[in-house]
C-alpha atoms as an extended CHARMM CRD file, in Angstrom:
* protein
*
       141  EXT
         1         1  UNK       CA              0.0000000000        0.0000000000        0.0000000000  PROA      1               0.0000000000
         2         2  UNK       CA              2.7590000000        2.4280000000        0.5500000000  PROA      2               0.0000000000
         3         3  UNK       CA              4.1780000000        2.3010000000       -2.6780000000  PROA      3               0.0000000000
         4         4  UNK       CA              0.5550000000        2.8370000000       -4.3400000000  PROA      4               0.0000000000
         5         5  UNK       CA              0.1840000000        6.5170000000       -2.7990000000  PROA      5               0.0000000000
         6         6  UNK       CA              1.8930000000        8.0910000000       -4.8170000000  PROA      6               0.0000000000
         7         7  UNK       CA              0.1730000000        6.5740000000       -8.2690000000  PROA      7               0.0000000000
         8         8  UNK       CA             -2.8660000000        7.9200000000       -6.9480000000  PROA      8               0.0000000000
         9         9  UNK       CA             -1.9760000000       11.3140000000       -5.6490000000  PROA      9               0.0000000000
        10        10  UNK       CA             -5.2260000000       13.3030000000       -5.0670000000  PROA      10              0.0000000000
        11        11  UNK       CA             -7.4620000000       10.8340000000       -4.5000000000  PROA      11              0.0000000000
        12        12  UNK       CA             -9.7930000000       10.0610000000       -1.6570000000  PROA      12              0.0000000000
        13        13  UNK       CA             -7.8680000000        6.9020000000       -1.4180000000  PROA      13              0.0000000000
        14        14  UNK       CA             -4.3780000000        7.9340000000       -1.7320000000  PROA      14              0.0000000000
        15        15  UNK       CA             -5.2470000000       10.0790000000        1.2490000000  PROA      15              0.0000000000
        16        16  UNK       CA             -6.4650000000        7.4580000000        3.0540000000  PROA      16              0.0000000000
        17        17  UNK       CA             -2.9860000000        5.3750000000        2.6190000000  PROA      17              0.0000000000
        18        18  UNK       CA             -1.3780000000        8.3950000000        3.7450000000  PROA      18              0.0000000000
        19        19  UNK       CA             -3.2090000000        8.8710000000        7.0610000000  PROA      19              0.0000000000
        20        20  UNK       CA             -3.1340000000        5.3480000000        7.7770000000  PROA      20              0.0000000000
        21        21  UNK       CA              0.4340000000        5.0360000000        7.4490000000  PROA      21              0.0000000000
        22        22  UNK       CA              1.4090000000        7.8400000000        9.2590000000  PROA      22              0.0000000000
        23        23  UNK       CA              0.2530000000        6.2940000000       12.1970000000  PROA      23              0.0000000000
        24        24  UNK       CA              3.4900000000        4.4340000000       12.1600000000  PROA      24              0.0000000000
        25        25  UNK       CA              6.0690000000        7.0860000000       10.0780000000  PROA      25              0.0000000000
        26        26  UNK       CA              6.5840000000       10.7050000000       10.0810000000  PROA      26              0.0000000000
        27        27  UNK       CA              6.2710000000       10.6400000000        6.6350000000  PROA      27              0.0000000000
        28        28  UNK       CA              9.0140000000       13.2550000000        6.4880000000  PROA      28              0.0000000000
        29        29  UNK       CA              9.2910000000       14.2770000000        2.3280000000  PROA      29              0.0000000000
        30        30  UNK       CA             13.0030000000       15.1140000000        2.3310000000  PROA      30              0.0000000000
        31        31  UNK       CA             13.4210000000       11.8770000000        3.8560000000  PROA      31              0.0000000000
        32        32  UNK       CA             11.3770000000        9.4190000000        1.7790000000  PROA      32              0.0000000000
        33        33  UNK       CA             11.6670000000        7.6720000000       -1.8790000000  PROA      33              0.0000000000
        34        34  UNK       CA              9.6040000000        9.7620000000       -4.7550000000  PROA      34              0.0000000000
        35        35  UNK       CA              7.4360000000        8.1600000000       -7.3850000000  PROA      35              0.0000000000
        36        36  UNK       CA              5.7460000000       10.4860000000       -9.8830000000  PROA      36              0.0000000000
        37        37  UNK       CA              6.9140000000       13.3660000000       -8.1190000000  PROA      37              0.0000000000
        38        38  UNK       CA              4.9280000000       12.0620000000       -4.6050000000  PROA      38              0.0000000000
        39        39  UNK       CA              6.5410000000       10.6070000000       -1.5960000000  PROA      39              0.0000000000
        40        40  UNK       CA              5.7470000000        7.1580000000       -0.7750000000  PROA      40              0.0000000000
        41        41  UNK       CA              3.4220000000        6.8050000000        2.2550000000  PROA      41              0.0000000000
        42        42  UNK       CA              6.3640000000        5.9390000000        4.4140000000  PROA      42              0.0000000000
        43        43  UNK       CA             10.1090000000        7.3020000000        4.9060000000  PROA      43              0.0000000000
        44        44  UNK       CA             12.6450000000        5.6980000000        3.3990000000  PROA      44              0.0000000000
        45        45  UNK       CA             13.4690000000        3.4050000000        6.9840000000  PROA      45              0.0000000000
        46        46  UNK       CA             10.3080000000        2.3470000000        6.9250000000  PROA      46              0.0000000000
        47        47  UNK       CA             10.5160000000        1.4380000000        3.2510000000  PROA      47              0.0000000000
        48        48  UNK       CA             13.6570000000       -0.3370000000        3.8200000000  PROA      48              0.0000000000
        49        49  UNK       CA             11.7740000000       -2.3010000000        6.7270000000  PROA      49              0.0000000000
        50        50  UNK       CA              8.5580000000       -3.2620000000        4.6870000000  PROA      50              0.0000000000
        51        51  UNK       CA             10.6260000000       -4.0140000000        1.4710000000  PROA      51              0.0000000000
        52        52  UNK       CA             13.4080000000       -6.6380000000        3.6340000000  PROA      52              0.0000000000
        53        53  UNK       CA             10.2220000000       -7.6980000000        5.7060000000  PROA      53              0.0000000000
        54        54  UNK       CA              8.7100000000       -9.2310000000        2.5660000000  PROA      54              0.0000000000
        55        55  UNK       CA             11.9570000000       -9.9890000000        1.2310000000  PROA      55              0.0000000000
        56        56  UNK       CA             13.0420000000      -11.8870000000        4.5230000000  PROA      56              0.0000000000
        57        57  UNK       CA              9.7920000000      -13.8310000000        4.3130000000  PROA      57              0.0000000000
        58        58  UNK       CA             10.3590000000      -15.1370000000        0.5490000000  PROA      58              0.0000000000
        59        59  UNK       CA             13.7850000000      -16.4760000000        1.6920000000  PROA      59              0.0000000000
        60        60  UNK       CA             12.5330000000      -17.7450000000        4.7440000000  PROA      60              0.0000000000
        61        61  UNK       CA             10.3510000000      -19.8780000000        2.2430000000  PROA      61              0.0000000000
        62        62  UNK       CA             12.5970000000      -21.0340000000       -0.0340000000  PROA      62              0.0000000000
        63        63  UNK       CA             15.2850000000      -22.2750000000        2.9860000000  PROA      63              0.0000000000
        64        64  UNK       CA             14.6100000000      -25.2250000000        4.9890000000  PROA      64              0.0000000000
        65        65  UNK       CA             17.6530000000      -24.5880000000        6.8540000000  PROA      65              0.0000000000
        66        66  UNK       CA             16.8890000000      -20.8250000000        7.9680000000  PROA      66              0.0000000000
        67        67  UNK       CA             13.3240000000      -21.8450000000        8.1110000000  PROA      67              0.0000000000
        68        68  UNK       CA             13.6220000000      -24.7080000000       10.5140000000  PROA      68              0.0000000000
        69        69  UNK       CA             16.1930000000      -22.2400000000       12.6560000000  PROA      69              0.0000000000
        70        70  UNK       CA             15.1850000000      -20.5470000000       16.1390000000  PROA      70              0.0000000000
        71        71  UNK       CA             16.1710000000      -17.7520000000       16.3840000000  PROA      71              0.0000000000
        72        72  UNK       CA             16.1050000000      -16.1340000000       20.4500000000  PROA      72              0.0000000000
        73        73  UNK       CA             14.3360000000      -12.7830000000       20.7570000000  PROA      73              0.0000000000
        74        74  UNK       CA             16.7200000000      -10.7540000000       22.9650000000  PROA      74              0.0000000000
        75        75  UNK       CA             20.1360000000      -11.3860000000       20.7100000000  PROA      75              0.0000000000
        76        76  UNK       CA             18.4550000000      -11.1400000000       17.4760000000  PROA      76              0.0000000000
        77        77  UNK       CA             16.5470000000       -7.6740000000       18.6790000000  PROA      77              0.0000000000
        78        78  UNK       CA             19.8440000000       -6.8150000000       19.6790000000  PROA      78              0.0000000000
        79        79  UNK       CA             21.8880000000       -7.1020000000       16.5750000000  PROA      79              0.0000000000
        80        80  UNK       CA             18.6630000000       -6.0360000000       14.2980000000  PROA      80              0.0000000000
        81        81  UNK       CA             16.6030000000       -3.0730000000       16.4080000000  PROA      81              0.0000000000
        82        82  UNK       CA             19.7900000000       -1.4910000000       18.2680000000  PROA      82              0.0000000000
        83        83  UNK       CA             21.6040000000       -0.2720000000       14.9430000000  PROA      83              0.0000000000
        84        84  UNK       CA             18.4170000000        1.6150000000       13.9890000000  PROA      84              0.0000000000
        85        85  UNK       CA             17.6570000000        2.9590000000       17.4530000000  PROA      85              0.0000000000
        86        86  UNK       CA             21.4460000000        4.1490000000       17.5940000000  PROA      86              0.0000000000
        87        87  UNK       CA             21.1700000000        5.6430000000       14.4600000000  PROA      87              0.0000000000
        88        88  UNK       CA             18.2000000000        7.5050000000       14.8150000000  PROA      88              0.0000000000
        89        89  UNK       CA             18.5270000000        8.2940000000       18.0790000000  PROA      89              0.0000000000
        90        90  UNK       CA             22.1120000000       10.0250000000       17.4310000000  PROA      90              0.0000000000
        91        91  UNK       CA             20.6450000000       12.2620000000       14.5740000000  PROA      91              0.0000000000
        92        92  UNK       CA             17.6610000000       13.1980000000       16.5240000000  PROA      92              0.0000000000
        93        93  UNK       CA             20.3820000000       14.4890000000       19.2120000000  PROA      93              0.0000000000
        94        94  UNK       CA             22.7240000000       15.9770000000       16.5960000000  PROA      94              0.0000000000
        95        95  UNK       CA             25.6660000000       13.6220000000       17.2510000000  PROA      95              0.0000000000
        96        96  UNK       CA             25.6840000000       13.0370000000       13.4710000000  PROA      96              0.0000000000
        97        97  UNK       CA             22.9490000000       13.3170000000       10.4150000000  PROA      97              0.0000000000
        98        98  UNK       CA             22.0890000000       10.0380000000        9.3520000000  PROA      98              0.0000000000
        99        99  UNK       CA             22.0970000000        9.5060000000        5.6760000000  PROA      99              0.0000000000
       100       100  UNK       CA             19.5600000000        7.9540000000        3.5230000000  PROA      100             0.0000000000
       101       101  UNK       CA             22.3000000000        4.6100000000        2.9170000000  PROA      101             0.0000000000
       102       102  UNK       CA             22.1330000000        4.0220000000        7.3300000000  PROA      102             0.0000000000
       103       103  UNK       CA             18.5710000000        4.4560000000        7.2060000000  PROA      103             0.0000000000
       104       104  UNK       CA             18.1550000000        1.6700000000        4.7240000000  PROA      104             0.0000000000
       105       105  UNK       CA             21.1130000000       -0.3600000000        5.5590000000  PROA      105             0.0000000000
       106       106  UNK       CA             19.5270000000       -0.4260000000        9.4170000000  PROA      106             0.0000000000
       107       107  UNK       CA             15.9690000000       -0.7530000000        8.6890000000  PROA      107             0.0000000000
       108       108  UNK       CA             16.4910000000       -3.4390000000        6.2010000000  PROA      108             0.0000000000
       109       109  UNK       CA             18.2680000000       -5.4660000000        8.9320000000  PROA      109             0.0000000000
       110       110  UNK       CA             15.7280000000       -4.5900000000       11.3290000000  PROA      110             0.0000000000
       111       111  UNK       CA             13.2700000000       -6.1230000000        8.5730000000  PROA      111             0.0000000000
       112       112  UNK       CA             15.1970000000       -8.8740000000        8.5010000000  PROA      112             0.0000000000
       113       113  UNK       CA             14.8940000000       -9.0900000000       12.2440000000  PROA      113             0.0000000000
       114       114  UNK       CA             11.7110000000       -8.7600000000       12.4620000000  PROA      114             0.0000000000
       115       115  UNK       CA             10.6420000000      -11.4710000000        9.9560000000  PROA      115             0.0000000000
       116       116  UNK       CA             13.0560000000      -13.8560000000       11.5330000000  PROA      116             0.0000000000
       117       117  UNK       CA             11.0110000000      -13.5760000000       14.5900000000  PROA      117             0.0000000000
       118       118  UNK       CA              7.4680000000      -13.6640000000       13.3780000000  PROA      118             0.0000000000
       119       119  UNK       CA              7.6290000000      -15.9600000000       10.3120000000  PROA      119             0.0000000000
       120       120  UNK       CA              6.5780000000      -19.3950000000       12.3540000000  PROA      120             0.0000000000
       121       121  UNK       CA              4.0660000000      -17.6890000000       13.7210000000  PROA      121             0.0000000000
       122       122  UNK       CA              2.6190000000      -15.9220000000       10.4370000000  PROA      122             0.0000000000
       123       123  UNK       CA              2.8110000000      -19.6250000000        9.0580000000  PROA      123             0.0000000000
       124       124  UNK       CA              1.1080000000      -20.8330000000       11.8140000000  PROA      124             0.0000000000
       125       125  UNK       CA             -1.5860000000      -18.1280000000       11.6090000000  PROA      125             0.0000000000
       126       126  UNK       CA             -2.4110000000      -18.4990000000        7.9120000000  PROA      126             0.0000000000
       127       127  UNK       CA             -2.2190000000      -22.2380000000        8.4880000000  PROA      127             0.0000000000
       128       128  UNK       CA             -5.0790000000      -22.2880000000       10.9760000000  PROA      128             0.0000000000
       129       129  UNK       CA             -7.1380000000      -20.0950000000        9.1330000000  PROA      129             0.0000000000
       130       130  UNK       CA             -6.7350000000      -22.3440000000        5.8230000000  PROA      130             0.0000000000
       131       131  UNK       CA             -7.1980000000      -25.4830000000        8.9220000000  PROA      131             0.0000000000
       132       132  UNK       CA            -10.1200000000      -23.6070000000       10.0760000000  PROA      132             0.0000000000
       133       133  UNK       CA            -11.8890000000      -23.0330000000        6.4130000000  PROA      133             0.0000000000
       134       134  UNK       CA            -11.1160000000      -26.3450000000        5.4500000000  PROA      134             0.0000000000
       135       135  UNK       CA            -12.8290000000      -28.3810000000        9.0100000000  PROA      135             0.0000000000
       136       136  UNK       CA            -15.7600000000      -25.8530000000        8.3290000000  PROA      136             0.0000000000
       137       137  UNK       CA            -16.2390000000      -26.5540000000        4.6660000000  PROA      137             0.0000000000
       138       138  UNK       CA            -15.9850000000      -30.1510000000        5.4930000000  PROA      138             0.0000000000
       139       139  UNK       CA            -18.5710000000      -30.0540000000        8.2490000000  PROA      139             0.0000000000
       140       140  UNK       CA            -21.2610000000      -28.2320000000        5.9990000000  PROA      140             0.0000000000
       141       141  UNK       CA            -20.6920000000      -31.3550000000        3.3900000000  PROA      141             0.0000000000
């Protein structure tokens, strides 16, 4: 949805992408990828995060290995999240001005992260819907 704001700059709906997403993102212009002469709905960290997110997940698919890995919360948070939190946090304090390259080089790892973390249980979600559809279908037979 992010991306499509910009294709449909004006509208009632592009709005609505807009307001939704800056729930999450600042939404910052100088600080956010341009299509058609629009931001996207998101900065470019956040784009970074979404785009390795979905990335993360695709490779997390295609691996048995990586799939079939556990990861621990606390060190992977640590080596994902703390990068990005350093790096923003510095430039909000004027310690240095972070560049559009460390925003996407840290919020693509913290995508990365992120999916790590949350990919058995996405499977397991989607799983028990498709579980759930399929018991109910087969009960109305």
């Amino acid at each position: 949805g992010f991306v499509l704001a910009p294709f449909m700059a004006g509208s009632t709906a592009a709005d609505l992408l807009y307001r939704m997403y800056s729930v999450v993102c600042h939404q910052f212009g100088s600080r956010s990828f341009h299509l058609h002469g629009s931001p996207l709905a998101v900065c470019i960290r956040c784009s970074a995060i979404y785009i390795s997110f979905l990335l993360m997940l695709i490779v997390l698919r295609s691996s048995t290995w990586l799939r079939n890995k556990e990861f621990k919360t606390l060190p992977l948070m640590t080596v994902t999240a703390v990068p990005m939190a350093v790096d923003g946090m510095c430039s909000l304090l004027g310690l240095y001005q972070a560049t559009d390259m460390s925003r996407i080089l840290t919020g693509s790892l913290f995508g990365i992260g992120i999916a790590l973390l949350l990919h058995q249980s996405l499977v397991g979600t989607v799983h028990s819907l498709f579980f759930k559809r399929t018991s109910h279908y087969e009960l109305e037979t």
